[in-house]
Amino acid sequence: MATGQLFSRTTQALFYNYKQLPVQRMLDFDFLCGRETPSVAGIINPGSEGFQKLFFGQEEIAIPVHAAIEAACAAHPTADVFINFASFRSAAASSMAALKQPTIKVVAIIAEGVPESDTKQLIAYARANNKVVIGPATVGGIQAGAFKIGDTAGTIDNIIQCKLYRPGSVGFVSKSGGMSNEMYNTVARVTDGIYEGIAIGGDVFPGSTLSDHILRFNNIPQIKMMVVLGELGGRDEYSLVEALKQGKVNKPVVAWVSGTCARLFKSEVQFGHAGAKSGGEMESAQAKNQALMDAGAIVPTSFEALESAIKETFDKLVEEGKVSPIKEVTPPQIPEDLNSAIKSGKVRAPTHIISTISDDRGEEPCYAGVPMSSIIEQGYGVGDVISLLWFKRSLPRYCTKFIEICIMLCADHGPCVSGAHNTIVTARAGKDLVSSLVSGLLTIGPRFGGAIDDAARYFKDACDRNLTPYEFVEGMKKKGIRVPGIGHRIKSRDNRDKRVELLQKFARSNFPAVKYMEYAVTVETYTLSKANNLVLNVDGAIGSLFLDLLAGSGMFTKQEIDEIVQIGYLNGLFVLARSIGLIGHTFDQKRLKQPLYRHPWEDVLYTK
């Protein structure tokens, strides 16, 4: 492996298996370091394509999302780092696919628990093809002031405290990602900071070893000293011992192997990492520390003394003139995300939507404050749900039953009415369910099914003003307005609409009062004296009876009743009900496999 620097200020990566926080942290680090271009060139989410919106400083950017590794590498040929956030189940396969791409030079595998046999194959392929694997079970790595992998070094506050926004003179390598964060802080306190830091991962077989990176650091002129943090278990540290003995490292190395406390236990202890388990005396922390010291590394007497050892080594380099003073820079302020600023109470932000009918923020959704479980346990019906979501209150059972009857009676009126006809034609054109449904719903209006609100509005106004049927009807006639809710193309005095009769029968038996319905009936009596088909239709029946429901329930003020009629609640009943039938007509045509509809010529009057 050896060679030198892995990253630079122009390094770009491909991020596999999108995770918002680590990607945003990478971009925030880029901005902190003054990079001109984001370090994340593209995101790979198997099966997905498009763009992912993120922030680069104050600017919102769109990062391309690719469905396959090959496509991402082809689209971003300058991206040579592959950051793999796949689970342990698929990490090996996706990492191998990335290693086989000619543009990829470094693969970082974050997942723990990757099968050792798979890891060995990755290591063999990488070494044979002069590529670098960091991990598995790693947090990644960082080149100060240039590039970082995923969550390396933690939060922006920690990065600033550790002075990682600009390069120092120390190369650091560790097995532990968590301890890396601690050591970045330690190094920043007693030296000019980190130049590059790598966490190789805590698995038994890391993709690259401690000595691999130390030898690489030795070839980077900007690195003046190295710090190594090993751990008990395995024999990785002995490859570094050999490199030191053979004179391959000519820069000071401060080293410590953690786990000296293992000897205090009577039996073998498995520490946090898979590889942190002593398999004999040579794998103990004490043996490794002694071997490193004998080979020429600077090894303190304890972990607590590690900071002092690093400081003494760095100060000596300064005295010898081998380290030039680094000019401190003030990093830019990272804009705080709105959500975190709101949570911390730093800003106030207006909401974009107001909702008073439902709430899905708790353990279960609530309709008008009633939990979903209560709705089911108390045996609520569709009418009850409508009363909660439309009227924001639980109406008496006779009211919700009336709503359900209206829905059942208005669900369909055959294939010949305009709404059903439109839906049938659209379905036969091969369109989907929603398109077919909407084409039918769009016909609802003053001439088809949309007269319920108008009927309620005019009947209420006339009744409240004590107009006689004559005064009401003739007054409407003078204005050139047909009386909504009166008249039918088929039904007549001798062929009454059964739906109207059923609604009136239910209301007379269950409503406290039917003042508005009785008024509508007197209007019908007058209009029938003019023409046999000017009967009270289903729009007029529902409109007048809904007024009785609202007034008789005692749960609505006069202002609320007027508002309900004005907004269009009653037409909403027809829209909801007729949607059932229109969906049925769509399914019917699809099931019958009906061909494209073409209107017959003989049914068209062609004229000039």
Coordinates of C-alpha atoms in Angstrom, one line a residue, residues 38 82 137 145 183 196 220 291 340 353 444 472 476 489 511 515 527 568:
P38 CA -18.9 19.9 -2.4
F82 CA -16.7 5.3 -2.2
A137 CA -16.7 -1.2 11.3
G145 CA -9.1 21.3 5.9
M183 CA -7.6 11.9 20.3
E196 CA -4.8 13.3 8.5
I220 CA 3.6 12.8 3.3
A291 CA 7.4 -4.4 21.5
S340 CA -32.5 22.9 15.4
I353 CA -50.5 25.1 7.4
I444 CA -70.6 18.1 -10.6
F472 CA -90.5 32.6 -2.9
M476 CA -86.9 33.6 -7.9
R489 CA -86.2 15.1 -15.8
F511 CA -85.4 14.5 13.9
K515 CA -89.2 23.0 9.8
T527 CA -94.6 24.3 -8.1
G568 CA -70.1 23.9 0.5

